[in-house]
mmCIF file of C-alpha atoms and ligand atoms in Angstrom:
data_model
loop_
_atom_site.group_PDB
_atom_site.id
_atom_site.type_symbol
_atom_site.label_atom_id
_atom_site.label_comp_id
_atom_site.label_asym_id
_atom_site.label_seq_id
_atom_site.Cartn_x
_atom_site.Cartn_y
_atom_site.Cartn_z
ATOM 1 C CA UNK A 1 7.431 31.682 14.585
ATOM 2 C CA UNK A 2 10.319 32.525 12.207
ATOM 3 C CA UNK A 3 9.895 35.976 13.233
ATOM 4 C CA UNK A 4 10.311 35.791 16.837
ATOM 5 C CA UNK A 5 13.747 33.918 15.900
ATOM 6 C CA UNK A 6 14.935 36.914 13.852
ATOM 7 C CA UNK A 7 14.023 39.343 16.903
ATOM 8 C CA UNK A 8 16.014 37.147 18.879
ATOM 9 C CA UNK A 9 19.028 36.398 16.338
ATOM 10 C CA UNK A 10 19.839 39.539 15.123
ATOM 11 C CA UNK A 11 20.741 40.374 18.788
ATOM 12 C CA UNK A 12 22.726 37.163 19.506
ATOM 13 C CA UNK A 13 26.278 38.032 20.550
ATOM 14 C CA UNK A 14 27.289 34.425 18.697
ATOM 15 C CA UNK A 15 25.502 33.860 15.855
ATOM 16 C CA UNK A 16 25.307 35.939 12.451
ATOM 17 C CA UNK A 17 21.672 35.600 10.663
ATOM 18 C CA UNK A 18 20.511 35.078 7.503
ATOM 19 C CA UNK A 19 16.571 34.447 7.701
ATOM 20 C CA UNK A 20 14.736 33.844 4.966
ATOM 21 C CA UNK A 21 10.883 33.693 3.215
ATOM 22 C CA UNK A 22 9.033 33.641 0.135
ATOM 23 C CA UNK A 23 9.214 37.273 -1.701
ATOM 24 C CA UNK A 24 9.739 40.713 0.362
ATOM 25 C CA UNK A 25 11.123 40.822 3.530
ATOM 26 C CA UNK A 26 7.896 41.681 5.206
ATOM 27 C CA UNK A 27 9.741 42.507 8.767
ATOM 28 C CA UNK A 28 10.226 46.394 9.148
ATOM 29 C CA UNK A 29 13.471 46.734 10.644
ATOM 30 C CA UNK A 30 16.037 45.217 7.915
ATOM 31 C CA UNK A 31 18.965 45.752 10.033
ATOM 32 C CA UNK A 32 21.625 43.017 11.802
ATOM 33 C CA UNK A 33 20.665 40.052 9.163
ATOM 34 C CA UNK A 34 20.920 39.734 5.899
ATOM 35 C CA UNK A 35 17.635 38.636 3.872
ATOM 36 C CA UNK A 36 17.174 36.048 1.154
ATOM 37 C CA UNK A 37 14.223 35.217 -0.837
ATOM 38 C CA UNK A 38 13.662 31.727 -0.636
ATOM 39 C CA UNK A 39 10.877 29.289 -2.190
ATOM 40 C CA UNK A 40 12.210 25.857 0.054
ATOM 41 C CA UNK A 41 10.261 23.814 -2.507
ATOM 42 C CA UNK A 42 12.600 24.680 -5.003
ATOM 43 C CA UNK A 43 15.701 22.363 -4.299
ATOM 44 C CA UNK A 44 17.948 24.591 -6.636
ATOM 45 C CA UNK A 45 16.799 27.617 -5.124
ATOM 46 C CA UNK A 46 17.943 25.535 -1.910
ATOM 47 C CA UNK A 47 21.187 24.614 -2.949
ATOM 48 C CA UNK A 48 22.420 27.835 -3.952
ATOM 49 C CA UNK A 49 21.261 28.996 -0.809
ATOM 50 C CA UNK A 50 23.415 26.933 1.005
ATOM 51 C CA UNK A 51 26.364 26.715 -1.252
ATOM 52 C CA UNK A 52 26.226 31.565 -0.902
ATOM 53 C CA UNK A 53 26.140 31.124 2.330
ATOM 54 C CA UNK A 54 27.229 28.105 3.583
ATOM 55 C CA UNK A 55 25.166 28.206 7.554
ATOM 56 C CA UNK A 56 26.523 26.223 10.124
ATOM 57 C CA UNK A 57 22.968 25.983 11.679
ATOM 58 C CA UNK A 58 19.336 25.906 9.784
ATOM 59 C CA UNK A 59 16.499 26.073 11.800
ATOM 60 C CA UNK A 60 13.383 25.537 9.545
ATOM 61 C CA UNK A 61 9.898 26.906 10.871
ATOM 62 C CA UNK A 62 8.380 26.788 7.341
ATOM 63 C CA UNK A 63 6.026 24.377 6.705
ATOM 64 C CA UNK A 64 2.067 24.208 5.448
ATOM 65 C CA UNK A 65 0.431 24.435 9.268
ATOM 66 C CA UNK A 66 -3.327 24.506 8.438
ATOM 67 C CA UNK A 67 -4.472 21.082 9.672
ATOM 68 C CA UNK A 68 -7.918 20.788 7.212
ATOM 69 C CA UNK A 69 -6.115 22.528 3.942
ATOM 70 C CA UNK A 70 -3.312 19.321 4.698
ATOM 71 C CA UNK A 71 -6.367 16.726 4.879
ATOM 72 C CA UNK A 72 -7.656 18.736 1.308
ATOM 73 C CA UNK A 73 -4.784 19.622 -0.532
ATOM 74 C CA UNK A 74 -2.300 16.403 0.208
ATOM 75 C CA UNK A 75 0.071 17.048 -2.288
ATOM 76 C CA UNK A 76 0.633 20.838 -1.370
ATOM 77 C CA UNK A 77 0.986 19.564 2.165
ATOM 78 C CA UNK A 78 3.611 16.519 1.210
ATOM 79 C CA UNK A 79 5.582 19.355 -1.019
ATOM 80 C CA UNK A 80 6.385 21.867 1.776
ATOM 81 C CA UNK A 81 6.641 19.708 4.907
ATOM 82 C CA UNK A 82 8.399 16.877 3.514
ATOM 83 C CA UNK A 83 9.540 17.417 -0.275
ATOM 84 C CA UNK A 84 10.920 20.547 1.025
ATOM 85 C CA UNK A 85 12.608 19.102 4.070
ATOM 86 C CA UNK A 86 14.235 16.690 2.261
ATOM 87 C CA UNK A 87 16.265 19.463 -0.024
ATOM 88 C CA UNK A 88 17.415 21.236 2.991
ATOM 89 C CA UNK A 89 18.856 18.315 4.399
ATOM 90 C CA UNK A 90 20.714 17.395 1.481
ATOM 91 C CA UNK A 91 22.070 20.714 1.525
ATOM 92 C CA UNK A 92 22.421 20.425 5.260
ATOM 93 C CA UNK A 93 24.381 17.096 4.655
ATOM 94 C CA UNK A 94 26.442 18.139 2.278
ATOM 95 C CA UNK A 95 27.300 21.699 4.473
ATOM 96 C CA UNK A 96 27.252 19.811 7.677
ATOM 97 C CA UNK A 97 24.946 22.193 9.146
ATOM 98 C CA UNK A 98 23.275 21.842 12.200
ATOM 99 C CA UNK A 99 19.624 20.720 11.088
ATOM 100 C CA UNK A 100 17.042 22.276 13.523
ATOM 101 C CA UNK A 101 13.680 21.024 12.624
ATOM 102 C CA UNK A 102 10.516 22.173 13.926
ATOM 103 C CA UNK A 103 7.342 19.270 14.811
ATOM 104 C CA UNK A 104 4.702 18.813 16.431
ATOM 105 C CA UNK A 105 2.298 17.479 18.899
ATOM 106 C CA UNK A 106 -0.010 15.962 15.966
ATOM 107 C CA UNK A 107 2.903 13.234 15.352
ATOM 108 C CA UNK A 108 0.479 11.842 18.195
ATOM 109 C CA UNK A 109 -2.657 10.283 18.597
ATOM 110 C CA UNK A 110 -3.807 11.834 21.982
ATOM 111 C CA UNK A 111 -4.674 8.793 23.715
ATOM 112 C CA UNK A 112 -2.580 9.214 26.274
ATOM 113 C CA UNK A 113 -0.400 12.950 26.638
ATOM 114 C CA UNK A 114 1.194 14.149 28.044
ATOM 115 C CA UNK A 115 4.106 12.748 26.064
ATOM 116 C CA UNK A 116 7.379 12.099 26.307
ATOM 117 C CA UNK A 117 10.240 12.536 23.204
ATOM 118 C CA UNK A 118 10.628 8.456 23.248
ATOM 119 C CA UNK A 119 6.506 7.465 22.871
ATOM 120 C CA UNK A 120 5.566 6.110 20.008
ATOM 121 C CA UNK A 121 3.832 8.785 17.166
ATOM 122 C CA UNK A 122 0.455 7.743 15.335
ATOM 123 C CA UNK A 123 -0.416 10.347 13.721
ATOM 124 C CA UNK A 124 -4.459 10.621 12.908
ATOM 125 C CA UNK A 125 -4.492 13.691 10.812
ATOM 126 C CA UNK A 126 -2.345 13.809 7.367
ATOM 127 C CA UNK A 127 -0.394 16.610 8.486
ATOM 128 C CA UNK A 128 1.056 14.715 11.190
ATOM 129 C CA UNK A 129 1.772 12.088 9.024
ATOM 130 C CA UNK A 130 3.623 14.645 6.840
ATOM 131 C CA UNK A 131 5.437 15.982 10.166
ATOM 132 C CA UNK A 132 6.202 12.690 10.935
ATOM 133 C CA UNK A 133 7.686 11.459 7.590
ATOM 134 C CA UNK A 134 9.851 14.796 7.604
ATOM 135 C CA UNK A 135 11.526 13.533 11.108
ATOM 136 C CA UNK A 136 11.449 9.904 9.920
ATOM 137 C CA UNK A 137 13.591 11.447 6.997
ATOM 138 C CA UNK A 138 16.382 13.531 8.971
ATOM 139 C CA UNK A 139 16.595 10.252 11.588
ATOM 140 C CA UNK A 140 17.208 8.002 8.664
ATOM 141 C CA UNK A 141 20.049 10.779 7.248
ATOM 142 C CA UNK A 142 23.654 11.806 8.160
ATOM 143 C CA UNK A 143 22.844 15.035 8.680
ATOM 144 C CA UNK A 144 23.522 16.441 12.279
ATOM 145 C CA UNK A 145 20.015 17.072 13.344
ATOM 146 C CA UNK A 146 17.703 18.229 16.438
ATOM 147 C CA UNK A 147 13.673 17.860 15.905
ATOM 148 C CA UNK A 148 11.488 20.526 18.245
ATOM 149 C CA UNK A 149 8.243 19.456 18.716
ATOM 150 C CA UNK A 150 5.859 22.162 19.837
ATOM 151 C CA UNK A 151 2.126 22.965 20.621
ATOM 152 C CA UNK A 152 -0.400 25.698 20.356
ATOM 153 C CA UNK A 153 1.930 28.467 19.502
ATOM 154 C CA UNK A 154 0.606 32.182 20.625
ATOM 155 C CA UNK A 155 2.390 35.444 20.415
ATOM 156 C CA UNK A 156 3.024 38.602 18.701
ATOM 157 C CA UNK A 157 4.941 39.413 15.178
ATOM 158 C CA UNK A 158 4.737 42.555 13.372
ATOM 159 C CA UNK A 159 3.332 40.628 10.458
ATOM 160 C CA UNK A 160 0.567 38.609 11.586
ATOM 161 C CA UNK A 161 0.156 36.473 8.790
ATOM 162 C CA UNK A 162 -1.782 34.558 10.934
ATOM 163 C CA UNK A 163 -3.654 34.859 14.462
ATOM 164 C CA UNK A 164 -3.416 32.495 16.850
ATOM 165 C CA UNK A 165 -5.867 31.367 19.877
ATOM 166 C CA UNK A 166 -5.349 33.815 22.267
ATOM 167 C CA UNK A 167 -5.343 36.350 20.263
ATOM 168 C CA UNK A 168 -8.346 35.081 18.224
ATOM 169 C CA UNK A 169 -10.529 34.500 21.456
ATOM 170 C CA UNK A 170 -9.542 37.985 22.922
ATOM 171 C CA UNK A 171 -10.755 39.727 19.940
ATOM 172 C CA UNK A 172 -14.169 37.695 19.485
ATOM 173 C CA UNK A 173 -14.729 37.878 23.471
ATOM 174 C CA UNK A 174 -13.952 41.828 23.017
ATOM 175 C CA UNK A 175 -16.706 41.887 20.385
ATOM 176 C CA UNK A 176 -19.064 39.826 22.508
ATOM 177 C CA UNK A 177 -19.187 37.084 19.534
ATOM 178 C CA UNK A 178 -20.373 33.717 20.596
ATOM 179 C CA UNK A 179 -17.603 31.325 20.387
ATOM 180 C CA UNK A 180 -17.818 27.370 20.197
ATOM 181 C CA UNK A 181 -14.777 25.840 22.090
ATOM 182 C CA UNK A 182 -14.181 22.144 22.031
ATOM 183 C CA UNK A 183 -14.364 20.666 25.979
ATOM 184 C CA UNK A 184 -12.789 17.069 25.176
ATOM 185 C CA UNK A 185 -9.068 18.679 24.004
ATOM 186 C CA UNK A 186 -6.078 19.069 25.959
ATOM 187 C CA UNK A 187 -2.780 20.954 25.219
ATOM 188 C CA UNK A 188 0.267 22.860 26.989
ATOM 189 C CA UNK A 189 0.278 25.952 24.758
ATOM 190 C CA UNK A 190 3.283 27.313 23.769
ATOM 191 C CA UNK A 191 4.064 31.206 24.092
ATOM 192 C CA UNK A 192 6.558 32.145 21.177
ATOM 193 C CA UNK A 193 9.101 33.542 22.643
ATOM 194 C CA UNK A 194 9.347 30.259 24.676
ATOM 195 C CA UNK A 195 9.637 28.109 21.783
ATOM 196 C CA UNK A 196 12.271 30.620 19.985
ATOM 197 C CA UNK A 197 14.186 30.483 23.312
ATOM 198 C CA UNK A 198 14.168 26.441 22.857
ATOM 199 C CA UNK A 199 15.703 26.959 19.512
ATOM 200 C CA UNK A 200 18.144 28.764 20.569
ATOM 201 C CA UNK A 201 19.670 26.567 23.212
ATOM 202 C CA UNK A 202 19.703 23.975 21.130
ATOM 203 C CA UNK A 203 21.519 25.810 18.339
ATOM 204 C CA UNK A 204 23.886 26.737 21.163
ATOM 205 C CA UNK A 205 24.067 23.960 22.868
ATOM 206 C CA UNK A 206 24.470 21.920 19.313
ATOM 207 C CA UNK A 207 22.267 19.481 20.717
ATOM 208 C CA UNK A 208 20.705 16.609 18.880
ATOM 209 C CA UNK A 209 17.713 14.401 18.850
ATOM 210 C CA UNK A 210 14.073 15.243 19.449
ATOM 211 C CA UNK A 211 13.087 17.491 21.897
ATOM 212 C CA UNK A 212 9.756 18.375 23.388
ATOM 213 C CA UNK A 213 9.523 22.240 23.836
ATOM 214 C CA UNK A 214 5.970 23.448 24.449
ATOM 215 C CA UNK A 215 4.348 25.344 27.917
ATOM 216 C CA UNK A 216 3.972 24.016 31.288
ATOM 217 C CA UNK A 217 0.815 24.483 32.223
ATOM 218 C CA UNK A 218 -1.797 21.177 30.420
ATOM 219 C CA UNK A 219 -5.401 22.530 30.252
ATOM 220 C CA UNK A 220 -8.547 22.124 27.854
ATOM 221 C CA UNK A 221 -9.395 24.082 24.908
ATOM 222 C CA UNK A 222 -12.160 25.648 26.916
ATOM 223 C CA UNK A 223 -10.533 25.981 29.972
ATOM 224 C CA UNK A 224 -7.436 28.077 28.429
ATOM 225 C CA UNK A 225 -10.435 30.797 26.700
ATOM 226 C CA UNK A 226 -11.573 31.170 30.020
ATOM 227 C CA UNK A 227 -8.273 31.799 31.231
ATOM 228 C CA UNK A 228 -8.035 33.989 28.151
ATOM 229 C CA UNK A 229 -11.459 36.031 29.635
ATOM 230 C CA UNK A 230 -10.543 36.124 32.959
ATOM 231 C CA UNK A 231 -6.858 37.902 32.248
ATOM 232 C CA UNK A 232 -8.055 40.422 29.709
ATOM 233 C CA UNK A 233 -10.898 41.096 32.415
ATOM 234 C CA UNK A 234 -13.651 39.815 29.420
ATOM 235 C CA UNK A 235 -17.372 38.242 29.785
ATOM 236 C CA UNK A 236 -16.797 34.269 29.812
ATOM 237 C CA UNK A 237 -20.694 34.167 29.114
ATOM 238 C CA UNK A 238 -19.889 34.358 25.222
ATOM 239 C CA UNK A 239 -18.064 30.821 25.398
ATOM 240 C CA UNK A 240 -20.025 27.904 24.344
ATOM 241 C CA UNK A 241 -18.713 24.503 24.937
ATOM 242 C CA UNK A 242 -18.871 21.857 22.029
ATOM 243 C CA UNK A 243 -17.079 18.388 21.404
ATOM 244 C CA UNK A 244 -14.873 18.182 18.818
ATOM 245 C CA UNK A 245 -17.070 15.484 17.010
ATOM 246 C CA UNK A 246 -19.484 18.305 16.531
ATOM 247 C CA UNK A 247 -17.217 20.455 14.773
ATOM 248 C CA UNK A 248 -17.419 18.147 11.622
ATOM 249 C CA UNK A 249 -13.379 19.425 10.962
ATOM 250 C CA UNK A 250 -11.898 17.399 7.837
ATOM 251 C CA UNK A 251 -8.791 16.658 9.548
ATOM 252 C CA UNK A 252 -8.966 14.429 13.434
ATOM 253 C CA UNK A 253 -7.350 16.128 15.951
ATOM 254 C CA UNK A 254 -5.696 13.850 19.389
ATOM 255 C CA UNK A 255 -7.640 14.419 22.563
ATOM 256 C CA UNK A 256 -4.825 14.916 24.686
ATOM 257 C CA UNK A 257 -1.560 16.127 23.942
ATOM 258 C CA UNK A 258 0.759 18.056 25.740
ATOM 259 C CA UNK A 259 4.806 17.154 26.846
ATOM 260 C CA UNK A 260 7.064 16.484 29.149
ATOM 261 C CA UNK A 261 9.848 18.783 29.490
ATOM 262 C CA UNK A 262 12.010 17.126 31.606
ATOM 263 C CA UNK A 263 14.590 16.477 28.539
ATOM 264 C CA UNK A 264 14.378 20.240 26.900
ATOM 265 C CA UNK A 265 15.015 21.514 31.013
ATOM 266 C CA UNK A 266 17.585 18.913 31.957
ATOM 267 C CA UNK A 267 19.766 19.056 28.759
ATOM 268 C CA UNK A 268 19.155 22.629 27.283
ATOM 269 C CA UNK A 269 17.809 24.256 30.699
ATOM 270 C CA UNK A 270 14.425 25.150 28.977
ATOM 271 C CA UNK A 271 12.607 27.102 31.122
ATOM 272 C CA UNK A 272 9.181 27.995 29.926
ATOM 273 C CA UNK A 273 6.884 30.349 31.479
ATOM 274 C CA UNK A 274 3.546 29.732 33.094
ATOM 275 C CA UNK A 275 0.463 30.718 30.747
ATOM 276 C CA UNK A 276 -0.559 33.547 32.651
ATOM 277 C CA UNK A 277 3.223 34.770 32.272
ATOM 278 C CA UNK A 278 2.524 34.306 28.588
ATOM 279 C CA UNK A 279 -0.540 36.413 28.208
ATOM 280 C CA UNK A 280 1.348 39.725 30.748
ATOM 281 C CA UNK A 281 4.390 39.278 27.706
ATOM 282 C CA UNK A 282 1.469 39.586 24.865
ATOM 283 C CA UNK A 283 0.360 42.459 26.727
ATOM 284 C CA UNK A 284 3.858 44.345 26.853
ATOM 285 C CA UNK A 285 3.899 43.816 23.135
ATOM 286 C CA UNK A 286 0.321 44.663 22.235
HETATM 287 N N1 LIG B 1 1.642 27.341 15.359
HETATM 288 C C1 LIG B 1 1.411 26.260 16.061
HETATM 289 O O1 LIG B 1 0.506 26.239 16.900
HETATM 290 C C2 LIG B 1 2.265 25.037 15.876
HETATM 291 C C3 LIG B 1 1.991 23.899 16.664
HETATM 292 C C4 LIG B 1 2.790 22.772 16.509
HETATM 293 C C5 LIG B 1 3.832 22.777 15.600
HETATM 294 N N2 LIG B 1 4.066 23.870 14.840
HETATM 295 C C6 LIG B 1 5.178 23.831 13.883
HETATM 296 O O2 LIG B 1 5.995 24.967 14.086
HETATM 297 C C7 LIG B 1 6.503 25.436 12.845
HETATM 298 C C8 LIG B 1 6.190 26.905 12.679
HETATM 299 O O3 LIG B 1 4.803 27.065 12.668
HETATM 300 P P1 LIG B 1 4.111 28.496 12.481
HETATM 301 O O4 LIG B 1 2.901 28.522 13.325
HETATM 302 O O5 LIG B 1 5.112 29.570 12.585
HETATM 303 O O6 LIG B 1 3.630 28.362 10.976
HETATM 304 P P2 LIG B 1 2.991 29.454 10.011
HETATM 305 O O7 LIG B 1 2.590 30.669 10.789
HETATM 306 O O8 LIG B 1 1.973 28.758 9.192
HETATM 307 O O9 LIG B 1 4.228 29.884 9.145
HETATM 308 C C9 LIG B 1 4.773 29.041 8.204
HETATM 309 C C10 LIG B 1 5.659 29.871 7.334
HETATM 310 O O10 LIG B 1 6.123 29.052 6.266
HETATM 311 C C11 LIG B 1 6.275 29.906 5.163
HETATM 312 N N3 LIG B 1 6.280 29.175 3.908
HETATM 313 C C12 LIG B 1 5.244 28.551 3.329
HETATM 314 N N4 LIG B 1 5.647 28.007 2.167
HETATM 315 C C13 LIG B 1 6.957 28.329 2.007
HETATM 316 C C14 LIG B 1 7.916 28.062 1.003
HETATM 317 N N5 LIG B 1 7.596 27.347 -0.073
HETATM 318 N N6 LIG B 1 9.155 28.550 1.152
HETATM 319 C C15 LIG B 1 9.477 29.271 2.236
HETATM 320 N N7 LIG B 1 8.606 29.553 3.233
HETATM 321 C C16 LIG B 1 7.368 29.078 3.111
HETATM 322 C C17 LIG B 1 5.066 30.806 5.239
HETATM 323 O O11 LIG B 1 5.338 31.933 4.487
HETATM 324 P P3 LIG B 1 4.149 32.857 3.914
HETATM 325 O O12 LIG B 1 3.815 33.743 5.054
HETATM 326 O O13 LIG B 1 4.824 33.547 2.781
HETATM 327 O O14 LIG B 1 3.043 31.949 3.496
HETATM 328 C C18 LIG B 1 4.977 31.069 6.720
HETATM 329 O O15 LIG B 1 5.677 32.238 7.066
HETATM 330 C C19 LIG B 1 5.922 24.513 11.769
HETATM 331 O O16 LIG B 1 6.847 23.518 11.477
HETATM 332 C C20 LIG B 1 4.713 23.899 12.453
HETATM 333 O O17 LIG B 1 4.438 22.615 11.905
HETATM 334 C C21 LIG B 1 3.313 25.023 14.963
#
């Protein structure tokens, strides 16, 4: 996700960047940003970060994602997605930057999506909870702050640290692998470029609060591989339906997510594509 952001930035006509990761720059083309190495658990590291720089907006799309390594390794989890948090907003605070924080759908349970910013979180997985205590943390602070919740993220970076569902399901179905998809999930996945695009207009905009930026289009975990096989033209025969109980996964996942967007298109003018739109960008990138 950070990446798509730089793609975008380095263009903007507004804004200079300075992105930032852990070690190398890992992105090819070095040119129109300037590049720090960055550890966010280290507050120092933080601070001086700020204090060289001084940003008037940080948007922070760092954070430990893997759902199961959260519900094993708690303490890793708690020191990126909240520990962390909580240094860049006291450098945020203290810089009065513009705090743009990424979420996510797991704040919820799932009992009853699709939700709305206002509805009350419970998460059921401890990286929600960690998600959640990060946005409980910039509510509760001075700093000026927007939260983007998001869902089911696909696209395409040069460095694919790691794959996401479309991606992953074209490539099995294109090896004819059997594939067990849960039936009993729902989401409105979120292309990449859509979400980057809902950064930016809230940097832009300098809006605040919690916004809900994710897809349009709500389907099932199965249903969006088939869509998957039927764009790329692949044999849906290979998908196998399963419930999620039967997937024995350490951490719970909701049933039902999925937003409204009527805030993120009212206020910001967020206007996401459908998720066949999504998969015909992939392809002009693959
Ligand atoms: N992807 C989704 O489907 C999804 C859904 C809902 C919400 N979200 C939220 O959206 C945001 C972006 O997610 P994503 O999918 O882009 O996550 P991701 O692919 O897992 O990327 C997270 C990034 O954080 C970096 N990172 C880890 N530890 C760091 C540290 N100590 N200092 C600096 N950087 C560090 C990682 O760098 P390395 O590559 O060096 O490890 C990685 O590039 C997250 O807040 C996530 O909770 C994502």
């Amino acid at each position: 996700m950070g990446q798509k952001l730089v793609d975008k930035l380095k263009q903007h006509k507004k804004f200079e960047l300075i992105a930032s990761s852990r070690g190398e720059n890992r992105i090819s083309d070095k040119s129109g940003y300037v590049y720090e190495d960055l550890d966010i658990t280290d507050r120092e590291a933080v601070l001086a970060c700020f204090e060289k720089h001084r940003p008037e907006i940080l948007i922070n799309t760092a954070a430990m994602t893997n759902v199961d390594a959260c519900e094993e390794n708690k303490a890793q989890c708690w020191k990126l997605n909240v520990d962390a948090v909580s240094y860049l907003n006291e450098a945020a605070e203290k810089h009065q930057t513009h705090f743009i924080h990424l979420s996510t759908d797991f704040v919820f349970d799932g009992e009853d999506g699709p939700y709305k910013e206002e509805d009350q979180p419970n998460p059921l997985s401890y990286y929600g909870e960690s998600k959640l205590a990060a946005e409980k943390l910039l509510q509760q602070s001075k700093t000026k702050h927007a939260i983007v919740r998001t869902i089911l993220v696909y696209g395409i970076v040069e460095d694919m640290s790691r794959s996401n569902i479309v991606l992953w399901a074209k490539g099995a179905l294109e090896k004819k692998e059997k594939l067990n998809i849960v039936n009993d999930q729902y989401r409105t996945p979120t292309l990449a470029e859509d979400l980057a695009d809902g950064c930016i207009l809230i940097a832009e905009k300098a809006a605040e609060g919690i916004f809900h930026i994710s897809g349009k289009d709500m389907m099932r975990i199965d249903e969006l591989v088939r869509r998957v096989a039927k764009h790329y033209n692949l044999d849906d025969s290979f998908i196998h339906e399963v419930s999620s109980a039967s997937l024995n996964q350490r951490a719970k996942r909701p049933s039902k997510t999925g937003f409204i967007l009527d805030k993120a298109r009212n206020v910001l003018n967020y206007q996401p594509h459908s998720f066949e739109e999504g998969m015909t960008k992939l392809d002009e990138q693959l």
